[in-house]
Structures are given as C-alpha cells and as structure tokens.
mmCIF file of C-alpha atoms and ligand atoms in Angstrom:
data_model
loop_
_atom_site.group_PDB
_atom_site.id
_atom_site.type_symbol
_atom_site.label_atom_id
_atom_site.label_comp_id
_atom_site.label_asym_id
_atom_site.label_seq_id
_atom_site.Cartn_x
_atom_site.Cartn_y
_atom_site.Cartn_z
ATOM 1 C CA UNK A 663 -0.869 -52.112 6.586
ATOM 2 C CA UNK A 664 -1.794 -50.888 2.914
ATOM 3 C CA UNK A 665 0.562 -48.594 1.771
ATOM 4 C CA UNK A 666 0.003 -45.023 0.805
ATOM 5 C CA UNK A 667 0.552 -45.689 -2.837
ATOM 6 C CA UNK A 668 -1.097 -48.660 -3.521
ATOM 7 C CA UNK A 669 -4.655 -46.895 -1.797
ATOM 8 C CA UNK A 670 -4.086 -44.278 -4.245
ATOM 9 C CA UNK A 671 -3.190 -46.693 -7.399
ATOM 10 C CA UNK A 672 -6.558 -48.305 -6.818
ATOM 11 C CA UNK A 673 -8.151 -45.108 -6.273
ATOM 12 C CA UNK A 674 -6.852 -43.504 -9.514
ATOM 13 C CA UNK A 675 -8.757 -46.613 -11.267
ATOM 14 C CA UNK A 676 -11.711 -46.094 -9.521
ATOM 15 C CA UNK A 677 -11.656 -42.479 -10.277
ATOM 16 C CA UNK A 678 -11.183 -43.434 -14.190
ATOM 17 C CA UNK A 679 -13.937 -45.565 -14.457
ATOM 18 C CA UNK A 680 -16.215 -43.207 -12.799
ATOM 19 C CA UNK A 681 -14.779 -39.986 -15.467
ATOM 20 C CA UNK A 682 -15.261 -42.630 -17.956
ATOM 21 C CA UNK A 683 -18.982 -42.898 -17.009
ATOM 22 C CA UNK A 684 -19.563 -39.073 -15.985
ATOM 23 C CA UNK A 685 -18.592 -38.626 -20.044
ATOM 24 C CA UNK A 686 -21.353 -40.624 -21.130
ATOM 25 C CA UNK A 687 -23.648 -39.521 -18.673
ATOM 26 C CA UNK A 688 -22.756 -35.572 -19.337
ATOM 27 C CA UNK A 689 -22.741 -36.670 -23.897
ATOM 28 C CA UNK A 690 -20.899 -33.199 -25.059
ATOM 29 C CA UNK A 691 -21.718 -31.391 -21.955
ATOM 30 C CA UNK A 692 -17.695 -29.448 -20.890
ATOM 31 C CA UNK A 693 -15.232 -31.149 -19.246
ATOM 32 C CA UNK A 694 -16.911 -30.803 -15.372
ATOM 33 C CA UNK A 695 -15.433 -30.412 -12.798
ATOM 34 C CA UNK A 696 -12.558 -27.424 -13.589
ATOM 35 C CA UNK A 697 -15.774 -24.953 -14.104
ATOM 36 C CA UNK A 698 -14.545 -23.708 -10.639
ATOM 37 C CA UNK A 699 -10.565 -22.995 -10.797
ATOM 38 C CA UNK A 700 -9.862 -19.696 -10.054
ATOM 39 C CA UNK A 701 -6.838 -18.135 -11.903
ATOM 40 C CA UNK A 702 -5.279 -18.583 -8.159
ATOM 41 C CA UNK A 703 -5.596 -22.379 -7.949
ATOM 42 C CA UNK A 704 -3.095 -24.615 -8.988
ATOM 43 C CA UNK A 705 -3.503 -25.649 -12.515
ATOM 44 C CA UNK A 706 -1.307 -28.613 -13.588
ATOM 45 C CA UNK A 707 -3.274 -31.805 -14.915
ATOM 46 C CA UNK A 708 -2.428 -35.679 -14.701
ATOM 47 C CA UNK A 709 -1.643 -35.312 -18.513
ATOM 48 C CA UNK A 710 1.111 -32.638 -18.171
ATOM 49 C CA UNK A 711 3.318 -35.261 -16.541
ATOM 50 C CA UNK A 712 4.898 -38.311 -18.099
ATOM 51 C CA UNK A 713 2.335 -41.390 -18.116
ATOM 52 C CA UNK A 714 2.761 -43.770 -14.926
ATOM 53 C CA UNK A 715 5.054 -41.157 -13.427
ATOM 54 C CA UNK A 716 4.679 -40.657 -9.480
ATOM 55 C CA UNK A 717 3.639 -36.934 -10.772
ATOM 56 C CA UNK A 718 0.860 -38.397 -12.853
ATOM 57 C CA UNK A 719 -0.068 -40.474 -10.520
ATOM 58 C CA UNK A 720 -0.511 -37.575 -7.611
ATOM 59 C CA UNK A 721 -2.043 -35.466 -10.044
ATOM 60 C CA UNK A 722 -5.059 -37.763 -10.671
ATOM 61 C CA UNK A 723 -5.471 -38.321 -7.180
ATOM 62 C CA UNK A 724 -5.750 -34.970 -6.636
ATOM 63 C CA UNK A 725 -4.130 -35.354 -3.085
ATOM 64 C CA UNK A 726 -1.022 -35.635 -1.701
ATOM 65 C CA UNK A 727 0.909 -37.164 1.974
ATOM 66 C CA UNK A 728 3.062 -35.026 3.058
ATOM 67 C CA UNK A 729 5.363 -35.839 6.481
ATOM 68 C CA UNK A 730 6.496 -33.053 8.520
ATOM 69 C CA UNK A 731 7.553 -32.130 11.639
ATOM 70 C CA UNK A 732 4.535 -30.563 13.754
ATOM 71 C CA UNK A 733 6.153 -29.383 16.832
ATOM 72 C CA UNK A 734 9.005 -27.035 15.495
ATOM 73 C CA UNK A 735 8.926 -23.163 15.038
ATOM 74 C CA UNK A 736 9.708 -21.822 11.829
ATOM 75 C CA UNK A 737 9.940 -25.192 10.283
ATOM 76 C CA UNK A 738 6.612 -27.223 10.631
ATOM 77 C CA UNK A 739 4.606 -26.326 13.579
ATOM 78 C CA UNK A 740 0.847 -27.058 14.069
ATOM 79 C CA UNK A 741 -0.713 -23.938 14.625
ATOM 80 C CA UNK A 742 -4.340 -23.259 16.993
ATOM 81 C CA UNK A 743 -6.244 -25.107 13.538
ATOM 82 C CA UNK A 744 -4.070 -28.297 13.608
ATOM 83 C CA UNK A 745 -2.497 -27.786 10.350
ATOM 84 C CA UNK A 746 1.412 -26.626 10.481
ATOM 85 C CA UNK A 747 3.097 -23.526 9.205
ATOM 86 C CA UNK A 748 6.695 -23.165 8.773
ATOM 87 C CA UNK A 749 9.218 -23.290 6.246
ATOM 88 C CA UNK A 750 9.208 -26.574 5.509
ATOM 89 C CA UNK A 751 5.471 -26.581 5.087
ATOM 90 C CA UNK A 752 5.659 -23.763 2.439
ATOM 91 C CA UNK A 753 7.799 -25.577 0.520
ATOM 92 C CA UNK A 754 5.957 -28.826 0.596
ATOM 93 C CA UNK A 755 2.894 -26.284 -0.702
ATOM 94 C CA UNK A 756 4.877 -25.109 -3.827
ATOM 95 C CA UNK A 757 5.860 -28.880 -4.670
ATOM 96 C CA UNK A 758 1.760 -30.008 -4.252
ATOM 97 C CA UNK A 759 0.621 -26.314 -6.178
ATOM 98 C CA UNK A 760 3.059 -27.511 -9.043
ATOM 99 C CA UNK A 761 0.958 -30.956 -9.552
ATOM 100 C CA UNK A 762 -2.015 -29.112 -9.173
ATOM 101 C CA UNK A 763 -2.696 -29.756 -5.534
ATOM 102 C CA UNK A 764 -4.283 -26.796 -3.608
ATOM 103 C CA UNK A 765 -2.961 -27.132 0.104
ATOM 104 C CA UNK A 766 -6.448 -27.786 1.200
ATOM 105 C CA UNK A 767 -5.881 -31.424 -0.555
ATOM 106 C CA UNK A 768 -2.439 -31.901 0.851
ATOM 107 C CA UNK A 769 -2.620 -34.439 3.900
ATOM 108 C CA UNK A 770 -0.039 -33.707 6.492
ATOM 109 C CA UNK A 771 1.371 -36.342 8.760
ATOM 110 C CA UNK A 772 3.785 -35.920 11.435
ATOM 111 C CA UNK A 773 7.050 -37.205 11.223
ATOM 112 C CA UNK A 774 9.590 -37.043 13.805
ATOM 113 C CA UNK A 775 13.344 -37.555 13.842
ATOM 114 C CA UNK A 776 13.384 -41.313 13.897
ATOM 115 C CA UNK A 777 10.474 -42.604 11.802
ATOM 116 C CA UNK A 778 10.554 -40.327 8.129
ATOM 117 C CA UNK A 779 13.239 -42.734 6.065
ATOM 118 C CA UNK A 780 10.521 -45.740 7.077
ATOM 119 C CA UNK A 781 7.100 -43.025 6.593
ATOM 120 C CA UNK A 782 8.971 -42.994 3.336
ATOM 121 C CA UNK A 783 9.752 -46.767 2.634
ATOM 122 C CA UNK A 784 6.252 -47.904 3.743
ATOM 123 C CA UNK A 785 4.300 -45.368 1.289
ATOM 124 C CA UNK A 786 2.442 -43.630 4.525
ATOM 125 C CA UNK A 787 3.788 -40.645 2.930
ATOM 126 C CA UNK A 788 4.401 -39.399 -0.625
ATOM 127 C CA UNK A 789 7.053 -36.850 0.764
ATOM 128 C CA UNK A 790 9.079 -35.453 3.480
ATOM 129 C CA UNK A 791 9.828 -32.141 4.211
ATOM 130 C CA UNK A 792 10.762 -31.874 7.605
ATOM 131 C CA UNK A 793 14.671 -30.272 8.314
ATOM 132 C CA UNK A 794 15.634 -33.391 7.040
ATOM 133 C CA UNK A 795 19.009 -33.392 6.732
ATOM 134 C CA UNK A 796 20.865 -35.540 2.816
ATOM 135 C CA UNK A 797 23.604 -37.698 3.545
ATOM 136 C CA UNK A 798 25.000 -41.025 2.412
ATOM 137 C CA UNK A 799 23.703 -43.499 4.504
ATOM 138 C CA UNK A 800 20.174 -42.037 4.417
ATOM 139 C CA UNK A 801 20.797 -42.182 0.504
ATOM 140 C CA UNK A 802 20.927 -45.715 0.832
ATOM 141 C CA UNK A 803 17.548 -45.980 2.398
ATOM 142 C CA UNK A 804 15.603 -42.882 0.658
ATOM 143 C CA UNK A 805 16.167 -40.593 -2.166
ATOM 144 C CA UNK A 806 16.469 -37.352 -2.014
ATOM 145 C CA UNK A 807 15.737 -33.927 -4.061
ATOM 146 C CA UNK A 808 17.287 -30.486 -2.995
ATOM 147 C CA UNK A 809 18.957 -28.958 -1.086
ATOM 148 C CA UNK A 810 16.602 -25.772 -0.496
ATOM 149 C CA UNK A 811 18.403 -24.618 3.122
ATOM 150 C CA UNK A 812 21.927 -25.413 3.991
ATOM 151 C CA UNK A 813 21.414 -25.208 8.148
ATOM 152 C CA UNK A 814 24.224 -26.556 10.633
ATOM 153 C CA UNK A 815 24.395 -28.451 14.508
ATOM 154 C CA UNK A 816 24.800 -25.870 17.395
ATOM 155 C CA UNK A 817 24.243 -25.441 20.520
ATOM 156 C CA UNK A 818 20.841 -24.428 22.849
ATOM 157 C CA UNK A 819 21.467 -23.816 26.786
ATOM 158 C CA UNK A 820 19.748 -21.312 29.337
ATOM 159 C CA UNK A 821 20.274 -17.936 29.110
ATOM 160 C CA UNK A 822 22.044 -17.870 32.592
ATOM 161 C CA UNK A 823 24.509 -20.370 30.852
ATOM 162 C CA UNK A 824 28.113 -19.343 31.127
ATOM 163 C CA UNK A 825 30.549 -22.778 30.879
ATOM 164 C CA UNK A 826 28.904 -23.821 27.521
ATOM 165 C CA UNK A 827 30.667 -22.385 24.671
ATOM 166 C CA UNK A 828 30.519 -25.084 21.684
ATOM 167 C CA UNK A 829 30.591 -28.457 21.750
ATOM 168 C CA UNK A 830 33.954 -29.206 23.376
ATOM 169 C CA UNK A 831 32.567 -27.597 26.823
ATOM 170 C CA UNK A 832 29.736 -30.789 26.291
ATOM 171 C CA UNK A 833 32.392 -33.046 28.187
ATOM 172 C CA UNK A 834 31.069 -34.804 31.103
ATOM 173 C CA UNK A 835 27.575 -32.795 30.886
ATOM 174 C CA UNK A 836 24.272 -33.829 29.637
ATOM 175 C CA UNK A 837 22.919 -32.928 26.487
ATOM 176 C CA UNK A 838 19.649 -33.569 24.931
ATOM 177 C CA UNK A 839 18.727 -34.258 21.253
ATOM 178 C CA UNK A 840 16.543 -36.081 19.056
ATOM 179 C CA UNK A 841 16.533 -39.756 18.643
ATOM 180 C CA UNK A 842 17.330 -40.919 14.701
ATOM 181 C CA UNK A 843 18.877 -37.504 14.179
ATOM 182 C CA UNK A 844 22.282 -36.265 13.027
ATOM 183 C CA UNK A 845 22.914 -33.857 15.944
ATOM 184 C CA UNK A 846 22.356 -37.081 18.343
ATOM 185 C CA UNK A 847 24.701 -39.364 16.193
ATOM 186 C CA UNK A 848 27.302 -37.042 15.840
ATOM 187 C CA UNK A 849 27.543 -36.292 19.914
ATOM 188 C CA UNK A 850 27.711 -40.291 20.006
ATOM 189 C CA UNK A 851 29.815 -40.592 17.580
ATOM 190 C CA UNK A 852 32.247 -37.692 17.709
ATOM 191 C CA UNK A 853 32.134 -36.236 21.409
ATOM 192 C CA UNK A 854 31.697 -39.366 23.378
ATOM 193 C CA UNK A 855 32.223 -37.627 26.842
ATOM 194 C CA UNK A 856 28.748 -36.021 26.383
ATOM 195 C CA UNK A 857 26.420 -37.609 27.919
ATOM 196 C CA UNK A 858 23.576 -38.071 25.357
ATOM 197 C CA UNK A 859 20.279 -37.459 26.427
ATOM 198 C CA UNK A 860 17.425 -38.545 23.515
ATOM 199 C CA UNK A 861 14.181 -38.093 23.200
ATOM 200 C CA UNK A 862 11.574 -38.414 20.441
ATOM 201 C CA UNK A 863 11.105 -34.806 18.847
ATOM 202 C CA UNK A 864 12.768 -31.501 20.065
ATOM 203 C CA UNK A 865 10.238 -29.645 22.119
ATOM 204 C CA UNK A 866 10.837 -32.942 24.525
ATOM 205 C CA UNK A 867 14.196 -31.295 25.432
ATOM 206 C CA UNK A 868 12.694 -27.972 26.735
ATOM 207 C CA UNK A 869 11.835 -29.006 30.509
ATOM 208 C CA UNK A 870 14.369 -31.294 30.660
ATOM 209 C CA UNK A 871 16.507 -28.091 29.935
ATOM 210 C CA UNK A 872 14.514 -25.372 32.224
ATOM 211 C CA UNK A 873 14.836 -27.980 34.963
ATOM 212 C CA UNK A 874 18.620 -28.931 35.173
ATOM 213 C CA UNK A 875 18.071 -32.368 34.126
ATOM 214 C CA UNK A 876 20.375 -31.433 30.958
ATOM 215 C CA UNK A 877 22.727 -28.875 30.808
ATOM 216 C CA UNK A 878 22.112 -28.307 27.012
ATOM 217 C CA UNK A 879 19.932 -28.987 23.961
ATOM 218 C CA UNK A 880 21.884 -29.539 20.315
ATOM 219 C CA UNK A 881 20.352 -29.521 17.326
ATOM 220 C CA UNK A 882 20.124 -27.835 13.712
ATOM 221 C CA UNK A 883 20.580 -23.869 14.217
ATOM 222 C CA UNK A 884 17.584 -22.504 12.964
ATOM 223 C CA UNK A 885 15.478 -25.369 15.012
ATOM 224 C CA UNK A 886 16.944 -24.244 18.003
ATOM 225 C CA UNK A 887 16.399 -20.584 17.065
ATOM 226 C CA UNK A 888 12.823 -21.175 16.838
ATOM 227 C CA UNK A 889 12.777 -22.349 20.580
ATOM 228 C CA UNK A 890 14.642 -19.375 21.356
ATOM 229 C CA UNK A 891 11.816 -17.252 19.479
ATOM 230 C CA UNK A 892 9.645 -18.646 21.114
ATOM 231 C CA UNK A 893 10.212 -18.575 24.834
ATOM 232 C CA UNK A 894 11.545 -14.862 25.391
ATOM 233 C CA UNK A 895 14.468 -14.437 28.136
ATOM 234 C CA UNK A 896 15.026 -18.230 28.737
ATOM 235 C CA UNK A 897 17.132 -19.592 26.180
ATOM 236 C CA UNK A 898 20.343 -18.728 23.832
ATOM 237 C CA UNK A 899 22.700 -20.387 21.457
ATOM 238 C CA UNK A 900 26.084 -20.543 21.666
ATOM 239 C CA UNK A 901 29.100 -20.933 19.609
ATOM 240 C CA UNK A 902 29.460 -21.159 15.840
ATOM 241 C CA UNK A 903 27.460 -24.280 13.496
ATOM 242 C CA UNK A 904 29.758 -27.249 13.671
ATOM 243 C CA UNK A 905 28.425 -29.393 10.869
ATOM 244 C CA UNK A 906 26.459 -29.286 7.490
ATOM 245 C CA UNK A 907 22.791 -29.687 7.177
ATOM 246 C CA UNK A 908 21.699 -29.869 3.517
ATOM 247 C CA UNK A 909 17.815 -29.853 4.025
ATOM 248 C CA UNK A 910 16.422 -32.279 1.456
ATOM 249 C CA UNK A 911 12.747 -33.592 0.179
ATOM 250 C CA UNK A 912 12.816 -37.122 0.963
ATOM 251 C CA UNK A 913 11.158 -39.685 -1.119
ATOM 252 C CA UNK A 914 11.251 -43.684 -2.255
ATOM 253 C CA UNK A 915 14.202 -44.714 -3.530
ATOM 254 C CA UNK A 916 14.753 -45.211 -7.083
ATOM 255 C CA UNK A 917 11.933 -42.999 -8.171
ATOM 256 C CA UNK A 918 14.635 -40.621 -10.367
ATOM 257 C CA UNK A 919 12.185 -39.197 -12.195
ATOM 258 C CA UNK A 920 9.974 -37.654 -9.511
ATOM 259 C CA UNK A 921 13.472 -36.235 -7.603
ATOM 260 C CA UNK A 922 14.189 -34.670 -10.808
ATOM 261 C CA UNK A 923 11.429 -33.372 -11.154
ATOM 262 C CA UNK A 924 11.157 -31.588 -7.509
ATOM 263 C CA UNK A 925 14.539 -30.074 -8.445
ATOM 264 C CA UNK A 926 13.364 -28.358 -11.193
ATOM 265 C CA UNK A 927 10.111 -27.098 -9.442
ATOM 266 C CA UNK A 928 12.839 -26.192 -6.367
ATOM 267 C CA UNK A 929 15.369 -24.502 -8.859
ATOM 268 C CA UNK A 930 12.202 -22.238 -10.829
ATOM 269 C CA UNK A 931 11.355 -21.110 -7.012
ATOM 270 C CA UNK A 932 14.815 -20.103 -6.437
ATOM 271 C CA UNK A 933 14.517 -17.852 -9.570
ATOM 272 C CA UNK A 934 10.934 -16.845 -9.743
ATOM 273 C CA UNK A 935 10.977 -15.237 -5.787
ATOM 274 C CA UNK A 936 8.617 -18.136 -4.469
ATOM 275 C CA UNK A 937 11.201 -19.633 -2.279
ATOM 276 C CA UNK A 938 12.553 -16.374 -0.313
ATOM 277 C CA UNK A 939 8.253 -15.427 -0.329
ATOM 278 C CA UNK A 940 7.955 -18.663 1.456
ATOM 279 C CA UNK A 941 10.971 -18.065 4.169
ATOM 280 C CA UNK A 942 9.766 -14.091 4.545
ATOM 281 C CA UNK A 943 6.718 -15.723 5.491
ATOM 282 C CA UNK A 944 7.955 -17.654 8.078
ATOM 283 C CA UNK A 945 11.662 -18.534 9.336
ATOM 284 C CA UNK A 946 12.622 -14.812 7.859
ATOM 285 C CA UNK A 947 10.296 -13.255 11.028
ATOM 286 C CA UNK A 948 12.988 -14.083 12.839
ATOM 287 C CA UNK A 949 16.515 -15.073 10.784
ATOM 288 C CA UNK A 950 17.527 -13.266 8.194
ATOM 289 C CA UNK A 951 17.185 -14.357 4.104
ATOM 290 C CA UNK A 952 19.651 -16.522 3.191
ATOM 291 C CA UNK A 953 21.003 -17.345 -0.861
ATOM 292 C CA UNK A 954 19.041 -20.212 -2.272
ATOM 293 C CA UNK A 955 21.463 -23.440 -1.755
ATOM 294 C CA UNK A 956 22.831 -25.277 -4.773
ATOM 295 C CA UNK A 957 20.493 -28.462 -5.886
ATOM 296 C CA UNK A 958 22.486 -31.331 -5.908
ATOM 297 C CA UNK A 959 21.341 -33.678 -8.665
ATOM 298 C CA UNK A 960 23.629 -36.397 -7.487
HETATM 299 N N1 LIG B 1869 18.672 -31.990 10.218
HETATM 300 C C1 LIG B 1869 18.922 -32.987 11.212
HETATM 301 C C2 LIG B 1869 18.390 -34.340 10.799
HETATM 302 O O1 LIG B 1869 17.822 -34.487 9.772
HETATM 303 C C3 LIG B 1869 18.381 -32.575 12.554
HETATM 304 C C4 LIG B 1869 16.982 -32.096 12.540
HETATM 305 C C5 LIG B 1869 15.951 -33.195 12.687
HETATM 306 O O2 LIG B 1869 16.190 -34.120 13.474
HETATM 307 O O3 LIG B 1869 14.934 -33.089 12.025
HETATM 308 O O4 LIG B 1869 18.570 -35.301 11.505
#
C-alpha cells in the first residue's frame, strides 16, 4: 500500500511544477488563488514553517489525515453528515487551522482502539486524535504531543446495578472493553479474576451490556459518560477513576519537530480560550470544564 506521506510528497511536486507554470502563464498577474480567504479562514502558508518540515509539507498540500474515533460521544462521533464532532475532533481542527487547513480539507479516518499506533506507522494518517491515551510502550512505537485532557479508567454498568462498586467487585464477572486499549490491558494485567470481554470499539459493549452477556463495561471516564448521555435511564458509572489517561496527538516517531510544534499550537489554545471554546462546544454539554493539562515535552 502507498503510504499517506509519500502520495502527498509526490503531490507537493506536482503541485510545484504546476504553480511554477500558472506564474508564467498569469506574467505579473497576483498571486491566484488566496483572492478568496476570508479574514475567517485559516491563514498560515507552506513558507511560514521550516523548509522540509512535516508542517511545510501539510501546508502545501493543503490537506491533512486525521484518525479518530467515529463512534464515541463527546470525543469523535460521526454525526447524520458522516463527518464526526467531539472533542477530539475540535482539537484536531485547531492543529489543521494552524497550518492553514480549513476543516473542509481535513480527511478524517476512523481509528479504533487497536489499529492508530500502526494508522500512524504506515502514513494512512498524518495524526491521531482519538482519547488516545501517552505512555511508554506506545512511546516506543509513536510519538506523541500533549497532553490536552488528563481522563482516567472507570467503571460503566446498568442503572439497576447494585454489586458493582469499582473494580475490585469485577472478580469472577464479565467485563467488556476495547481490544488494544489500556482499560482492557490493565483488567488483564492487574485484576485477572475479571473475566475480559473485548471487542473492537466501545459502542460494541452496549448490547452485550443491556443483555446480561457482561455485567460491566470499563473504559476512560468521560467515554463512558458519553454512553451514559446518550441512552437516558439505562446506564451509570460507578466508583472513583482508577488510573491516568494523558490524552495525546499521536504521530511518527522521530518527527521532534512537528510534536514540538503541536505543543506550542496546544499550549497558545490553552491561553488564548480556543481549547475550553472547543470542550464548551462539545464534552462541556455534559461534564463540566476542566484546567488545561500540563504539555509534557518529554
Ligand atoms: N485512553 C485509552 C486508550 O488510549 C482508552 C480509550 C481508547 O481505547 O481509545 O487506550
């Protein structure tokens, strides 16, 4: 499969030639093409960023690949016109307005638990944003910028529920969660009398829960509120968070210079209000407004 980046490289060449000719063809007429940016649009240039930089490089393209997750309130869920809203989504928008990408150019690709460190390796996407949690032995695989949300693992079950309190009470029941996930390795790993449960993405645990066939769903907090949100009078969580979270932007390894880069454009919407705009907008309609997190330029 051709990779992401290299469609783009070759693309970027193409697109150089053809300015190159458009110039000779247009002899002294303006600089075509920006005759239509509104003071709205997104105004950054190929030539604001460091030559050969992956900033450069999606700024002449015009276009970015963005994974997400498409099937979880709040967070990244594809709406009635098949492009997602959520948090996440919002945040991916600031990073693509920033290299002058209006979100009508930025090409959104579903990512699930299991599959964003190799969306990321392979080039099918430039970025992920999609609850995706920093740690060390996705560092090893991925890079990543942020954090811009600090969520933690808890615990989903029906709202008739009474034995299920936190995750000690998982003993000897079954619990789903998400294949590739952190929720799902640390039941494996950490409460071993659970009976595990995985699926592919989250929304896969809702029957499964409604019917009996699990006795609970565990996952990030704020996912699971979003599934509470959603279906009125069925659900609730219970007990406190039991682990860390840091959501981060993932994206290749070794590519310093563009995770640097996203921090900064993270940090300025922590200042400039952008950032609590963008939860307000979405996972503040239910929760309520957190502090911005700490970036951690590791
Ligand atoms: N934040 C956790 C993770 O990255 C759980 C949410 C998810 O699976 O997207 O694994």
């Amino acid at each position: 499969m051709r990779t992401h980046r290299s469609m783009r490289r070759s693309g970027a060449l193409a697109a150089t030639a053809l300015s190159a000719l458009l110039v000779l063809a247009a002899c002294g007429d303006d600089d075509g093409g920006d005759d239509t940016a509104s003071g709205d649009e997104p105004s950054a240039e190929a030539g604001d960023f460091p030559e050969g930089s992956t900033m450069a490089e999606l700024a002449e393209a015009g276009e970015i690949t963005v994974g997400t997750k498409f099937d979880q309130p709040l967070f990244g869920l594809v709406g009635p016109d098949g492009t997602p809203v959520g948090f996440d989504v919002e945040i991916a928008k600031i990073i693509a307005s920033e290299l002058g990408i209006s979100e009508d150019n930025i090409n959104w690709v579903e990512t699930v638990s299991a599959n964003r460190e190799p969306f990321i390796q392979d080039g099918q996407v430039d970025i992920v944003v999609a609850t995706y949690t920093i740690n060390d032995e996705r560092k090893q695989l991925v890079d990543f910028a942020g954090p811009y949300f600090n969520a933690g693992q808890t615990i989903m079950v029906l709202e008739s529920n009474t034995d299920i309190n936190g995750p000690d009470d998982l003993a000897g029941r079954r619990v789903c969660s998400v294949e590739g996930s952190t929720p799902a390795e640390n039941i494996r790993t950490n409460y071993p009398e659970a009976e595990l449960f995985p699926t592919g993405a989250y929304s896969d645990c809702l029957e499964p829960l409604r019917n009996g066939q699990v006795d609970a769903v565990t996952t990030d907090n704020v996912i699971l509120s979003g599934f509470v949100d959603q279906n009125p009078g069925e659900f609730k969580l219970v007990g406190e968070t039991f682990t860390e979270e840091p959501y981060g932007i993932g994206l290749e390894l070794g590519d310093t210079e563009f995770r640097n880069w996203i921090n900064d454009v993270l940090e300025a919407s922590f200042e400039d209000g952008r950032w609590e705009q963008a939860w307000e907008d979405t996972a503040g309609t239910v929760l309520d407004t957190p502090e911005p997190p700490e970036v951690d330029r590791y």
